[in-house]
Structures are given as structure tokens and as C-alpha cells.
Short mmCIF file of C-alpha atoms in Angstrom, two decimals:
data_model
loop_
_atom_site.label_atom_id
_atom_site.label_comp_id
_atom_site.label_asym_id
_atom_site.label_seq_id
_atom_site.Cartn_x
_atom_site.Cartn_y
_atom_site.Cartn_z
CA UNK M 1 -97.69 82.17 116.26
CA UNK M 2 -99.77 80.12 113.74
CA UNK M 3 -98.83 80.04 109.91
CA UNK M 4 -101.95 81.99 109.26
CA UNK M 5 -100.95 84.91 111.50
CA UNK M 6 -97.36 84.94 110.20
CA UNK M 7 -98.60 85.08 106.59
CA UNK M 8 -101.24 87.86 107.59
CA UNK M 9 -98.32 89.80 109.22
CA UNK M 10 -96.13 89.41 106.08
CA UNK M 11 -98.75 90.47 103.84
CA UNK M 12 -99.47 93.49 105.90
CA UNK M 13 -95.70 94.17 106.04
CA UNK M 14 -95.39 93.90 102.34
CA UNK M 15 -98.47 96.36 101.67
CA UNK M 16 -97.00 98.94 104.26
CA UNK M 17 -93.42 98.71 102.60
CA UNK M 18 -94.77 99.18 99.10
CA UNK M 19 -97.27 102.13 100.12
CA UNK M 20 -94.31 103.94 101.99
CA UNK M 21 -92.26 103.45 98.60
CA UNK M 22 -94.99 104.87 96.83
CA UNK M 23 -95.14 108.01 99.27
CA UNK M 24 -91.30 108.37 99.10
CA UNK M 25 -91.34 108.25 95.31
CA UNK M 26 -94.22 111.05 95.13
CA UNK M 27 -92.31 113.42 97.57
CA UNK M 28 -89.11 112.93 95.48
CA UNK M 29 -90.79 113.11 92.15
CA UNK M 30 -91.22 116.84 92.65
CA UNK M 31 -87.44 117.28 92.25
CA UNK M 32 -86.21 114.25 90.31
CA UNK M 33 -87.23 113.24 86.79
CA UNK M 34 -89.48 110.02 86.56
CA UNK M 35 -87.12 107.89 84.48
CA UNK M 36 -83.97 108.94 86.43
CA UNK M 37 -85.68 108.38 89.72
CA UNK M 38 -86.80 104.75 88.62
CA UNK M 39 -83.29 104.22 87.40
CA UNK M 40 -81.67 105.24 90.81
CA UNK M 41 -84.20 103.24 92.93
CA UNK M 42 -84.08 100.14 90.49
CA UNK M 43 -80.09 100.11 90.66
CA UNK M 44 -79.89 99.94 94.35
CA UNK M 45 -82.98 97.58 94.53
CA UNK M 46 -81.37 95.20 92.02
CA UNK M 47 -78.17 95.06 93.81
CA UNK M 48 -79.94 94.25 97.02
CA UNK M 49 -82.10 91.64 95.30
CA UNK M 50 -78.96 90.07 93.65
CA UNK M 51 -77.15 89.79 97.01
CA UNK M 52 -80.24 88.27 98.49
CA UNK M 53 -80.88 85.68 95.78
CA UNK M 54 -77.07 84.75 95.70
CA UNK M 55 -77.24 84.28 99.45
CA UNK M 56 -80.35 81.97 98.99
CA UNK M 57 -78.68 80.13 96.26
CA UNK M 58 -81.36 80.98 93.87
CA UNK M 59 -79.13 82.25 91.07
CA UNK M 60 -79.81 79.72 88.21
CA UNK M 61 -81.55 79.48 85.08
CA UNK M 62 -82.33 75.76 85.11
CA UNK M 63 -85.82 75.96 83.91
CA UNK M 64 -87.63 75.34 80.55
CA UNK M 65 -87.35 77.89 77.82
CA UNK M 66 -91.10 78.31 77.90
CA UNK M 67 -90.69 79.70 81.42
CA UNK M 68 -87.95 81.97 80.04
CA UNK M 69 -90.34 83.57 77.64
CA UNK M 70 -93.03 84.01 80.30
CA UNK M 71 -90.39 85.74 82.49
CA UNK M 72 -89.67 88.09 79.55
CA UNK M 73 -93.27 88.87 78.93
CA UNK M 74 -93.76 89.30 82.61
CA UNK M 75 -90.99 92.00 82.59
CA UNK M 76 -92.47 93.80 79.75
CA UNK M 77 -95.98 93.97 81.72
CA UNK M 78 -94.23 95.13 84.76
CA UNK M 79 -92.38 97.72 82.86
CA UNK M 80 -95.56 99.08 81.51
CA UNK M 81 -97.19 98.97 84.99
CA UNK M 82 -94.28 100.69 86.55
CA UNK M 83 -94.31 103.72 84.06
CA UNK M 84 -98.19 104.04 84.07
CA UNK M 85 -98.49 103.81 87.78
CA UNK M 86 -95.55 106.14 88.92
CA UNK M 87 -96.84 108.76 86.29
CA UNK M 88 -100.36 108.59 87.72
CA UNK M 89 -98.97 108.48 91.26
CA UNK M 90 -97.07 111.77 90.71
CA UNK M 91 -100.29 113.67 89.51
CA UNK M 92 -102.99 111.95 91.60
CA UNK M 93 -103.66 111.67 95.29
CA UNK M 94 -101.91 108.61 96.81
CA UNK M 95 -105.03 107.16 98.24
CA UNK M 96 -106.80 107.36 94.76
CA UNK M 97 -104.19 105.44 92.93
CA UNK M 98 -103.91 102.96 95.58
CA UNK M 99 -107.64 102.41 95.70
CA UNK M 100 -107.87 101.81 91.83
CA UNK M 101 -105.08 99.16 92.29
CA UNK M 102 -107.40 97.37 94.88
CA UNK M 103 -109.43 96.16 91.78
CA UNK M 104 -106.56 93.67 90.91
CA UNK M 105 -108.41 90.60 92.58
CA UNK M 106 -111.33 91.41 90.31
CA UNK M 107 -109.45 92.01 87.10
CA UNK M 108 -107.27 88.73 87.65
CA UNK M 109 -110.39 86.70 88.38
CA UNK M 110 -111.97 88.23 85.23
CA UNK M 111 -108.74 87.56 83.19
CA UNK M 112 -108.50 84.08 84.32
CA UNK M 113 -112.12 83.48 83.12
CA UNK M 114 -111.55 84.87 79.62
CA UNK M 115 -108.05 83.66 78.94
CA UNK M 116 -107.68 80.49 80.96
CA UNK M 117 -111.41 79.34 80.95
CA UNK M 118 -111.43 79.30 84.64
CA UNK M 119 -115.14 79.02 85.91
CA UNK M 120 -116.63 82.02 87.80
CA UNK M 121 -120.16 81.85 89.09
CA UNK M 122 -122.87 84.52 88.86
CA UNK M 123 -122.22 85.92 92.33
CA UNK M 124 -118.39 86.59 91.38
CA UNK M 125 -119.52 88.18 88.11
CA UNK M 126 -121.87 90.30 89.97
CA UNK M 127 -119.01 91.32 92.49
CA UNK M 128 -116.71 92.07 89.48
CA UNK M 129 -119.48 94.33 88.18
CA UNK M 130 -119.95 96.25 91.38
CA UNK M 131 -116.13 96.76 91.79
CA UNK M 132 -115.71 98.08 88.38
CA UNK M 133 -118.55 100.47 89.37
CA UNK M 134 -116.68 101.51 92.40
CA UNK M 135 -113.47 102.03 90.30
CA UNK M 136 -115.59 104.33 88.08
CA UNK M 137 -116.50 106.43 91.19
CA UNK M 138 -112.81 106.77 91.97
CA UNK M 139 -111.58 107.77 88.37
CA UNK M 140 -114.66 109.79 87.51
CA UNK M 141 -114.98 109.37 83.64
CA UNK M 142 -116.85 112.66 83.22
CA UNK M 143 -115.70 116.18 82.20
CA UNK M 144 -115.23 117.43 85.78
CA UNK M 145 -113.31 114.69 87.65
CA UNK M 146 -111.53 112.65 84.86
CA UNK M 147 -108.03 113.37 83.90
CA UNK M 148 -105.56 111.50 81.63
CA UNK M 149 -103.70 110.49 84.76
CA UNK M 150 -107.05 108.55 85.84
CA UNK M 151 -106.62 106.70 82.45
CA UNK M 152 -102.91 106.02 83.26
CA UNK M 153 -104.01 104.30 86.56
CA UNK M 154 -106.36 102.16 84.87
CA UNK M 155 -103.83 101.16 82.15
CA UNK M 156 -101.52 100.29 85.24
CA UNK M 157 -104.13 97.93 86.46
CA UNK M 158 -104.44 96.26 83.00
CA UNK M 159 -100.58 95.77 83.01
CA UNK M 160 -100.47 94.37 86.40
CA UNK M 161 -103.35 91.99 85.60
CA UNK M 162 -101.32 90.80 82.67
CA UNK M 163 -98.30 90.15 84.89
CA UNK M 164 -100.32 88.25 87.42
CA UNK M 165 -101.79 86.21 84.58
CA UNK M 166 -98.43 85.34 83.07
CA UNK M 167 -97.05 84.56 86.67
CA UNK M 168 -99.70 82.00 87.07
CA UNK M 169 -98.59 80.11 83.96
CA UNK M 170 -95.03 79.81 85.30
CA UNK M 171 -93.88 76.38 86.53
CA UNK M 172 -92.86 76.03 90.31
CA UNK M 173 -89.14 75.33 89.11
CA UNK M 174 -88.53 79.18 88.64
CA UNK M 175 -87.34 80.71 91.89
CA UNK M 176 -89.22 83.73 92.98
CA UNK M 177 -86.16 85.83 93.48
CA UNK M 178 -84.79 85.18 89.92
CA UNK M 179 -88.15 86.39 88.62
CA UNK M 180 -87.91 89.40 90.96
CA UNK M 181 -84.32 90.13 89.85
CA UNK M 182 -85.07 89.81 86.05
CA UNK M 183 -88.04 92.23 86.65
CA UNK M 184 -86.07 94.77 88.71
CA UNK M 185 -83.11 94.62 86.17
CA UNK M 186 -85.19 95.22 83.21
CA UNK M 187 -86.97 98.27 84.59
CA UNK M 188 -83.71 99.83 85.71
CA UNK M 189 -82.13 99.14 82.26
CA UNK M 190 -85.26 100.63 80.41
CA UNK M 191 -85.12 103.68 82.86
CA UNK M 192 -81.41 104.14 82.38
CA UNK M 193 -81.72 104.23 78.61
CA UNK M 194 -84.55 106.73 78.77
CA UNK M 195 -82.66 108.64 81.29
CA UNK M 196 -79.48 108.82 78.92
CA UNK M 197 -81.79 110.12 76.15
CA UNK M 198 -83.21 112.89 78.22
CA UNK M 199 -80.11 113.91 80.03
CA UNK M 200 -79.16 113.35 83.72
CA UNK M 201 -79.86 116.00 86.35
CA UNK M 202 -78.21 116.85 89.56
CA UNK M 203 -80.11 115.25 92.43
CA UNK M 204 -80.59 117.18 95.64
CA UNK M 205 -79.39 115.05 98.63
CA UNK M 206 -82.91 115.06 100.45
CA UNK M 207 -84.46 113.54 97.26
CA UNK M 208 -81.63 111.21 96.68
CA UNK M 209 -81.90 110.05 100.27
CA UNK M 210 -85.73 109.41 99.67
CA UNK M 211 -84.90 107.46 96.52
CA UNK M 212 -82.48 105.24 98.47
CA UNK M 213 -85.13 104.66 101.19
CA UNK M 214 -87.70 103.88 98.51
CA UNK M 215 -85.39 101.20 97.12
CA UNK M 216 -84.89 99.48 100.57
CA UNK M 217 -88.69 99.43 100.95
CA UNK M 218 -89.32 98.02 97.66
CA UNK M 219 -86.83 95.32 98.45
CA UNK M 220 -88.69 94.79 101.81
CA UNK M 221 -92.13 94.41 100.04
CA UNK M 222 -90.60 92.10 97.41
CA UNK M 223 -89.23 89.87 100.23
CA UNK M 224 -92.32 89.96 102.41
CA UNK M 225 -94.50 89.19 99.19
CA UNK M 226 -92.12 86.15 98.59
CA UNK M 227 -92.13 84.94 102.13
CA UNK M 228 -95.99 85.28 102.43
CA UNK M 229 -96.47 82.57 99.79
CA UNK M 230 -94.76 80.15 102.22
CA UNK M 231 -96.92 80.67 105.09
CA UNK M 232 -100.38 79.69 105.85
CA UNK M 233 -103.67 79.61 103.70
CA UNK M 234 -103.64 81.88 100.78
CA UNK M 235 -107.47 82.23 101.04
CA UNK M 236 -107.09 83.69 104.46
CA UNK M 237 -103.89 85.85 103.97
CA UNK M 238 -105.06 87.51 100.71
CA UNK M 239 -107.73 89.99 102.07
CA UNK M 240 -105.08 91.42 104.09
CA UNK M 241 -103.62 93.06 101.07
CA UNK M 242 -106.32 95.65 101.42
CA UNK M 243 -104.36 97.16 104.42
CA UNK M 244 -102.52 99.13 101.91
CA UNK M 245 -105.51 101.49 101.66
CA UNK M 246 -105.05 102.21 105.51
CA UNK M 247 -101.31 103.32 104.87
CA UNK M 248 -102.39 105.27 101.79
CA UNK M 249 -105.16 107.15 103.39
CA UNK M 250 -102.97 107.83 106.37
CA UNK M 251 -100.01 109.02 104.53
CA UNK M 252 -101.96 110.95 101.97
CA UNK M 253 -103.69 112.82 104.83
CA UNK M 254 -100.39 113.48 106.79
CA UNK M 255 -97.81 114.00 104.14
CA UNK M 256 -99.87 115.58 101.31
CA UNK M 257 -102.95 116.82 103.12
CA UNK M 258 -105.22 114.77 100.84
CA UNK M 259 -108.44 113.03 101.95
CA UNK M 260 -110.84 111.38 99.38
CA UNK M 261 -114.18 113.06 99.06
CA UNK M 262 -117.50 111.09 99.69
CA UNK M 263 -117.90 109.73 96.31
CA UNK M 264 -114.35 108.51 96.02
CA UNK M 265 -114.84 106.73 99.37
CA UNK M 266 -117.98 105.18 98.04
CA UNK M 267 -116.01 103.89 95.45
CA UNK M 268 -113.38 102.54 97.55
CA UNK M 269 -115.96 100.63 99.73
CA UNK M 270 -117.39 99.00 96.53
CA UNK M 271 -114.13 98.01 95.27
CA UNK M 272 -112.80 96.56 98.47
CA UNK M 273 -116.11 94.88 99.39
CA UNK M 274 -116.37 93.29 95.85
CA UNK M 275 -112.72 92.08 96.07
CA UNK M 276 -112.95 90.56 99.67
CA UNK M 277 -116.37 88.71 98.31
CA UNK M 278 -114.48 87.54 95.29
CA UNK M 279 -111.76 86.18 97.31
CA UNK M 280 -114.16 84.51 99.83
CA UNK M 281 -116.02 82.83 96.96
CA UNK M 282 -112.52 81.64 95.38
CA UNK M 283 -111.56 80.11 98.82
CA UNK M 284 -114.94 78.43 99.22
CA UNK M 285 -114.68 77.00 95.55
CA UNK M 286 -111.34 75.64 96.30
CA UNK M 287 -112.32 74.14 99.66
CA UNK M 288 -115.12 72.11 97.76
CA UNK M 289 -112.71 70.71 95.11
#
């Protein structure tokens, strides 16, 4: 098996794990308050990540203070993304929320150009514009199709974009598992504090089992996403992130009985097509450097 094939399989495994986690959280969200659910999932995931980082010998803070600040800001961005994404997920179809997040390659490319002065040609600018048009078709910013939770999904995209741009500025000296552990711990603590303020509710056994399974899938997704960066060509592997849409469409139909309408599907095609073109152009640009 070539490194590119391994990387593609790991990327698809990561996307599958994260999407199954989303479906489990969406089901359990009908019986468990959001912050309590995040705190429960986060506590188990943090323990598992800590054990993995300890086994890998990655538990050290021997990196510059500048990077420590970046880790802190990344945690804040991830915290905002978690709240807005999960709130949208509990009130919107799984495929729709997942489709909005597929705009990330476009928003990260645009953010890198705006904040880091990275060059993007007119082709990628056009692709970004088409991708944003597709995203508008998904969230429907009109009186008939728009809801506050569509806005939450868009804020989640902005938050994840900020997270990824911050990650780009980190040095290679920071172990990926340390960043993952810090993120998971910060989200768990914040959710725990919010849960304490609102009160703890008795969790049905079925919902508790789903949250526990969600924690395992989150860890699997994190692990695959870390391993994928060590295999093959990123330009070849990155497009496989869109496999999450296949899982979201399938699970949304089987578990929740949801299937996007024609307008939403047109938006999905625009977002995915623009994202794939942007990734292709970035790969071509790097190959000529």
C-alpha cells in the first residue's frame, strides 16, 4: 500500500469517525443538555487522549512561549466552534451542517490571503466566490429557509477557520497530541463550568452509552487526522475530506429520515466543486515552486 493510499484511507476514516460522532451527539441531544453532553464526552475523550499522548511520549511543554499563546487562542477558537456547531447540529439536518463545513478549504484559503498575504490567483478567487454562493443556497438567507441555527453554522465555519489559521502559525516543535489534549481539556472544563451553573440532570443509560461511543469516535477521528499528516502527499489526500458528506447524507437519511432538497444539493455541489478546484490549484502552485 502506497503512502498516498494510506493517507487517503486515514482521511476517510477520520471523516467517518467525526460524522458518526455528530450523528450520535444529535441523537443523544434530545435527552441530554448540550453542555452536560459536551462535558461527558470531553471527560472521556480527554482521558483517552492523555493516555495516548503519554504512551507516545508527547507530554511535554518544551516549546516557545509564542506557541503557548497560539495554543491558548486555538483552544478559544475551538471552544466557539464546538458550541456553535453542536447547537446548529441539534437543530438542523446532519447533511446540511456538514455541507456548510465543507467550505473550510475556501475560507482558510481566503483567510490566509487576507491575514498572511498569501497569493491567490483569479481562478481561486472565482472558486471561492462560487463556493460562497453554494453555501448561501444551503443556509437560505431568506425569510422562508433561514433560521438562527443557519447563522450558528456559519459562525462555526468562521471559528474553525480561525483555528486552522492559528494552527498554521505554530512551530513544528509542538506535538500534535499536546495541542489535541489542550483543546479537549479546555472544552471539557468550559462545558463543566456551564453545566454546574445550569445544574446536572440524570442521564438515561441509552443516551449515556451514545455519548461514550461519541467520545471513542472523536478520539479515533483525532488520531486518524494526526496520522494522516505523516502519510503521502497532502495535495492528494486533502480532497478525501469530502467523504464526510457521503456519511452525512447516508446517516441523515437512515437515522433521521432527512434528505436535502434540490436547492440544497445544488449548493453542496457548488461548495464541493469549488473546494476541490481550490485544493487542485494549491497543489499545482506548490508543485511549481
